[in-house]
CSV table of C-alpha atoms in Angstrom, one decimal:
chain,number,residue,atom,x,y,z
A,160,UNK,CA,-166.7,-93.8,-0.7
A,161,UNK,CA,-163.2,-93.1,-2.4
A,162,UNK,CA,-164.2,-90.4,-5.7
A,163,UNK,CA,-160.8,-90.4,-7.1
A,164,UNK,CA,-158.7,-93.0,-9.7
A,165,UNK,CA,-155.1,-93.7,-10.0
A,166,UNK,CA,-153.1,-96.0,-12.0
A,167,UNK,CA,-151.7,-99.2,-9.6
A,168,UNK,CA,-148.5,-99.0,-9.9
A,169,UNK,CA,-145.8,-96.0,-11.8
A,170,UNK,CA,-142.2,-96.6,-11.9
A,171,UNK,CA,-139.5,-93.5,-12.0
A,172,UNK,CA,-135.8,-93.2,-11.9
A,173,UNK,CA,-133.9,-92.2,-9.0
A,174,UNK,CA,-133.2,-88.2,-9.1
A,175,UNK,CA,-135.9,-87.8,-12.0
A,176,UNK,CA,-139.3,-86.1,-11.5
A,177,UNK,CA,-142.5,-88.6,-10.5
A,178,UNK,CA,-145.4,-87.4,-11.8
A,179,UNK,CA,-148.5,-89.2,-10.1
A,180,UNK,CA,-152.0,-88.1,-12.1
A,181,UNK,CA,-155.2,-88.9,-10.2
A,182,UNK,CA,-159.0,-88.4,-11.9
A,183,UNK,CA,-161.5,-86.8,-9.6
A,184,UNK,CA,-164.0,-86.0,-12.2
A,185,UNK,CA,-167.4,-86.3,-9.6
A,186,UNK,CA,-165.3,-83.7,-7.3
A,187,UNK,CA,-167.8,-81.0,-5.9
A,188,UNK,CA,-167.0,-77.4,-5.7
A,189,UNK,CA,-166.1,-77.6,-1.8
A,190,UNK,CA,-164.1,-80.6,-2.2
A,191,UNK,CA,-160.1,-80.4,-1.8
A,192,UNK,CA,-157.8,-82.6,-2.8
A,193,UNK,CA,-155.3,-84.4,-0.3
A,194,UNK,CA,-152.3,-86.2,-1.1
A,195,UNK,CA,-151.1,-89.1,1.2
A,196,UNK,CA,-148.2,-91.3,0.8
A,197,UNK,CA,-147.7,-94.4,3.1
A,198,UNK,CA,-144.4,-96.4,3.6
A,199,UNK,CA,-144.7,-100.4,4.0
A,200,UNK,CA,-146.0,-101.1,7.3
A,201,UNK,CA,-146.5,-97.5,8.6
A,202,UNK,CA,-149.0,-95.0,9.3
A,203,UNK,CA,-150.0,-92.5,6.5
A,204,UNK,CA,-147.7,-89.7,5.7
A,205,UNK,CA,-149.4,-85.9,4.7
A,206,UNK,CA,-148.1,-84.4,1.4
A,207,UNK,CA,-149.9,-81.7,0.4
A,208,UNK,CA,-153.5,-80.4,-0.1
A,209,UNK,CA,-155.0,-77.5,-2.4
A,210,UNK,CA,-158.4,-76.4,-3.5
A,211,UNK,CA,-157.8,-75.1,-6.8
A,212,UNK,CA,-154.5,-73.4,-7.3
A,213,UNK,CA,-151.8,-75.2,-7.4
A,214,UNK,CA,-149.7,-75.2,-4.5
A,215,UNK,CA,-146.0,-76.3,-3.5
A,216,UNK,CA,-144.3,-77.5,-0.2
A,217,UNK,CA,-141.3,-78.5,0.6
A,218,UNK,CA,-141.8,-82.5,-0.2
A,219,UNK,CA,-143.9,-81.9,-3.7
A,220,UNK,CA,-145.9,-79.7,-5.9
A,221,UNK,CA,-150.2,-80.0,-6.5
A,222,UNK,CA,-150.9,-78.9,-10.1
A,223,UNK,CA,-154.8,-78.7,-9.8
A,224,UNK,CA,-156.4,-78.7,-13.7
A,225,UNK,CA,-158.7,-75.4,-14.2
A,226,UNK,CA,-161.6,-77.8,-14.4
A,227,UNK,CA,-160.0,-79.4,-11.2
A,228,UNK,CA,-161.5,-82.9,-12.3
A,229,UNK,CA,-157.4,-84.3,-12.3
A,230,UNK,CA,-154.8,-83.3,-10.6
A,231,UNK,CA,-151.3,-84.7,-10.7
A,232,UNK,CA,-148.8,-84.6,-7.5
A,233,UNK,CA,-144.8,-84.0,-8.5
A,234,UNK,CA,-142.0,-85.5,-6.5
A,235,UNK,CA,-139.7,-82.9,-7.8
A,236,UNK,CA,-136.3,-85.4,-7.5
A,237,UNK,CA,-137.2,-88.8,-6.7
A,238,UNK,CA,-135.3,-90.6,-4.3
A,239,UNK,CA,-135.5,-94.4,-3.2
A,240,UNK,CA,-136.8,-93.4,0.4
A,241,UNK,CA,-139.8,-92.0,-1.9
A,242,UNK,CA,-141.1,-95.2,-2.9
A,243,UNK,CA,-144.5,-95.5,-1.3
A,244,UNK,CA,-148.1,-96.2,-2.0
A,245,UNK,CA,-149.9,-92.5,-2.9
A,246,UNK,CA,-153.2,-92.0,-2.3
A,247,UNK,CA,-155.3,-88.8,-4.0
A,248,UNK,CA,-158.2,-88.0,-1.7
A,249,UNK,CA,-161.2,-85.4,-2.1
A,250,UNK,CA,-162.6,-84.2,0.6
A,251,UNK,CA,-165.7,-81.6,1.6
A,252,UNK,CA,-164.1,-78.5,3.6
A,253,UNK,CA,-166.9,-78.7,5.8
A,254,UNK,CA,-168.6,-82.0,6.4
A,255,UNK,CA,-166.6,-83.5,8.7
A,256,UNK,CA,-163.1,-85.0,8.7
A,257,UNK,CA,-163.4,-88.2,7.5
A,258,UNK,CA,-161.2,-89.9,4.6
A,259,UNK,CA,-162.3,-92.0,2.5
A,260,UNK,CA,-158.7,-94.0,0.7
A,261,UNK,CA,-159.3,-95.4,-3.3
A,262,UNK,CA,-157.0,-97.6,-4.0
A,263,UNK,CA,-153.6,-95.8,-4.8
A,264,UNK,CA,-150.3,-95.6,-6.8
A,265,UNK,CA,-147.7,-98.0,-5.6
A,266,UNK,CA,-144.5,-96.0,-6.6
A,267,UNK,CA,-141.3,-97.7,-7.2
A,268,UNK,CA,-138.4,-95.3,-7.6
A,269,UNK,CA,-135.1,-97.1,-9.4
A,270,UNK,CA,-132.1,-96.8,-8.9
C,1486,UNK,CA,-145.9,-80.8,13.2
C,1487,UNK,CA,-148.7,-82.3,15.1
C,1488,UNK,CA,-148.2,-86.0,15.9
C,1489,UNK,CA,-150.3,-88.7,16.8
C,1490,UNK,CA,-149.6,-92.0,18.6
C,1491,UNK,CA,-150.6,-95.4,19.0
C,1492,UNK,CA,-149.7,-98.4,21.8
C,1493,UNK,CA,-148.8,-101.2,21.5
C,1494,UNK,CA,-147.3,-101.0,18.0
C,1495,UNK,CA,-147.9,-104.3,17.8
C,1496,UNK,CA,-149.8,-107.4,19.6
C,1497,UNK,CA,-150.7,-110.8,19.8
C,1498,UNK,CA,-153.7,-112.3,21.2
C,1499,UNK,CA,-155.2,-115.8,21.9
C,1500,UNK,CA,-158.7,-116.0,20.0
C,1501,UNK,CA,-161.7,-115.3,22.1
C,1502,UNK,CA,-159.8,-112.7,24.4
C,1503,UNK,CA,-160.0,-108.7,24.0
C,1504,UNK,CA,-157.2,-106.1,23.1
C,1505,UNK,CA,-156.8,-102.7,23.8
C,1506,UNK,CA,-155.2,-100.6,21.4
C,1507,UNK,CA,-154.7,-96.2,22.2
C,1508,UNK,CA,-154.1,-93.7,19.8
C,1509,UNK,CA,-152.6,-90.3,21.9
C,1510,UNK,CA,-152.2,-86.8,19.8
C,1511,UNK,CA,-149.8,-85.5,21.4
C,1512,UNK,CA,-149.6,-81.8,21.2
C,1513,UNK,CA,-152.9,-81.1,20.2
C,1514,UNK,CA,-156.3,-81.9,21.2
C,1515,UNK,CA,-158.8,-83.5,18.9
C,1516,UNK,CA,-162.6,-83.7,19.5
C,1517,UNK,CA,-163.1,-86.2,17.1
C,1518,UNK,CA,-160.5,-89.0,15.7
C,1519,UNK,CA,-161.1,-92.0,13.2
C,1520,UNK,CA,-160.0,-96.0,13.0
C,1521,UNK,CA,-159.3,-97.1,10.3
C,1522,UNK,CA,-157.9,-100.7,9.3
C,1523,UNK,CA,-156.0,-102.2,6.5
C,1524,UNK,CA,-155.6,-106.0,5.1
C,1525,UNK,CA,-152.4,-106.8,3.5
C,1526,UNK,CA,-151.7,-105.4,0.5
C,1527,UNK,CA,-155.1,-103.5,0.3
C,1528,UNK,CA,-156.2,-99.7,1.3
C,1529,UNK,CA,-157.3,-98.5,4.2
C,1530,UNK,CA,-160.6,-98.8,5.6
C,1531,UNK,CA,-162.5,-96.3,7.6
C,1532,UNK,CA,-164.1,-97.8,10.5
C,1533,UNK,CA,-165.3,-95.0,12.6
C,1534,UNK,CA,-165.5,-92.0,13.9
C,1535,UNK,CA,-164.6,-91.3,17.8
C,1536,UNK,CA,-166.5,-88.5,19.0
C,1537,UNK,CA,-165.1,-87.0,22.6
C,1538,UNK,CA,-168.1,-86.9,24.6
C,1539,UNK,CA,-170.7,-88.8,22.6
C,1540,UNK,CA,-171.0,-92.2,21.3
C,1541,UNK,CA,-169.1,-93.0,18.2
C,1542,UNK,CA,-169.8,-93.2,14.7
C,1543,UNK,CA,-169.8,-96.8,13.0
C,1544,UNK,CA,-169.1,-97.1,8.9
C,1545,UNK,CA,-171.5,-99.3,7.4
C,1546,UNK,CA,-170.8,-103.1,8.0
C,1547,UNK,CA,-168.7,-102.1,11.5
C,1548,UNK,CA,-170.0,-104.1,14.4
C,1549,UNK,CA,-170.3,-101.8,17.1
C,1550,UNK,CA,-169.9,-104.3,19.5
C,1551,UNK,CA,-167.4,-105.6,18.7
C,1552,UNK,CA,-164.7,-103.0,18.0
C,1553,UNK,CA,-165.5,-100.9,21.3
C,1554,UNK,CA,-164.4,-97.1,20.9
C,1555,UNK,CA,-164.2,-95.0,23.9
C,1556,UNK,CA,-163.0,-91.1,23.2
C,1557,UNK,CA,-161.8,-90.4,27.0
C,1558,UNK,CA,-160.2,-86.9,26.6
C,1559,UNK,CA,-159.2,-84.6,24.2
C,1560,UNK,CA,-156.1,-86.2,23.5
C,1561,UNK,CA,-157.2,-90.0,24.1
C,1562,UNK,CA,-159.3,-92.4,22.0
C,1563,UNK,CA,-158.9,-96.6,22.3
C,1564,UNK,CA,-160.3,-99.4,20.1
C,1565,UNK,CA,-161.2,-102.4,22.1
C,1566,UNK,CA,-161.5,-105.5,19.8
C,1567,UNK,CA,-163.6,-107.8,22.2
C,1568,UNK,CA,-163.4,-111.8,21.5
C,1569,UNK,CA,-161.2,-111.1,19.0
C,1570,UNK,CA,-160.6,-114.0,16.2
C,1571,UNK,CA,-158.1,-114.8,13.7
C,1572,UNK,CA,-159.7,-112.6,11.2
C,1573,UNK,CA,-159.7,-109.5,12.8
C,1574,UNK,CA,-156.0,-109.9,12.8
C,1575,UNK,CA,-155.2,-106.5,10.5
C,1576,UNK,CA,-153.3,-103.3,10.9
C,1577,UNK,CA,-155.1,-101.0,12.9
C,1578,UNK,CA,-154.5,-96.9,12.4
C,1579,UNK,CA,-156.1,-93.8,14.1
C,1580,UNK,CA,-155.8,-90.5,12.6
C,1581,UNK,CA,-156.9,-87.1,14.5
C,1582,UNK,CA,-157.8,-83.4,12.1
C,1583,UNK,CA,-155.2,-80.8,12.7
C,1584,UNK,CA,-155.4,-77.0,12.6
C,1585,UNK,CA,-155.1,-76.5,9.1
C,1586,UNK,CA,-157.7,-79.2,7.3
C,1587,UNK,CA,-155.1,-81.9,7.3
C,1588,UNK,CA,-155.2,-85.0,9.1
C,1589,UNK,CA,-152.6,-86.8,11.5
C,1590,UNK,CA,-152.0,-90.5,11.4
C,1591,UNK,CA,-150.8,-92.7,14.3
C,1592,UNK,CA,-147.9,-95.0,12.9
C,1593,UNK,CA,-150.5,-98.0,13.3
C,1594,UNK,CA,-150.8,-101.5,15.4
C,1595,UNK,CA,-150.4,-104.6,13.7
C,1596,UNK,CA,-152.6,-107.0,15.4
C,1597,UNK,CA,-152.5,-110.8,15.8
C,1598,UNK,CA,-154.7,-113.3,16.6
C,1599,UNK,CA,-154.1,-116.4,17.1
């Protein structure tokens, strides 16, 4: 079962910052957080994962909260080809590989 | 990075008849992979677990029967959805673990029935 909550829907401006929050309050102290992004009609995308630091790659930043029961993904500049359903996932490091998708954030970026 | 892929990327198929679908990773091997499948407009939904070697592992509510999953190698695992009916008609995905606690999805089959 999905543990995590994120708004439907979050517009942003083309070339501005999207910040996408997601509530994981249940998550367990082996649990990581995953971010996902998939484009209309195609497989899932990887974005980024962390523990508890926050952590950076080259398509987005993870800011993990010290109580790590939210964390928020940043799109640093939004562009239109980053308009995508986002999925937050937690997952247990060790129990298997399976991913359980909530419901996500359908991001529309705007010209 | 590590990719995974699926065939056909789409199909269509006469109610009652069976359909194959594969999902390859292609430059790694993977001991387990998952299907999932997803209704318009909705998330997507964990069906199993392929296990190379051993029988797979259904989600709750998965008819075993009738979505057939055969891990054949390391780099091979197929869905077979057997008398297949209008509303099984879906987008199927498979998705394999890579090295680093991420996971790999196939670029999906979009599946009709008609």
């Amino acid at each position: 079962d999905a543990k995590t909550t994120q708004p439907p829907s979050m517009d942003c401006a083309e070339g501005r910052a999207a910040n996408l929050p997601c509530n994981h309050s249940t998550i367990s102290g082996n649990e990581y957080v995953y971010w996902y992004r998939q484009i209309h009609s195609q497989g899932p995308q990887y974005i980024i994962h962390g523990l508890k630091n926050n952590e950076t790659n080259e398509m987005a930043s993870l800011i993990i909260t010290e109580d790590r029961k939210s964390s928020t993904l940043i799109l640093p500049h939004a562009t239109l080809r980053d308009t995508a359903v986002y999925y937050c996932i937690v997952r247990p490091v060790y129990t298997g590989n399976q991913f359980y998708f909530g419901t996500g954030t359908s991001l529309t970026v705007i010209p | 990075g590590a990719v995974v892929s699926q065939h056909p990327s789409r199909v269509i198929c006469k109610s009652g008849t069976s359909v194959k679908i594969e999902c390859r990773s292609l430059d790694f091997q993977a001991t387990t992979m998952f299907w999932y499948r997803q209704f318009p407009k909705k998330s997507l939904m964990l069906m199993a677990t392929s296990n190379e070697g051993s029988k797979a592992t259904y989600e709750q509510g998965v008819e075993k029967d009738k979505f057939l999953i055969n891990h054949a190698s390391l780099t091979l695992s197929t869905l077979t959805v057997t008398s297949a009916h209008p509303e099984d008609s879906s987008f199927y995905i498979c998705s394999a673990p890579g090295p680093n606690r991420e996971q790999y999805f196939g670029p999906g089959t979009r599946l009709t029935v008609t």
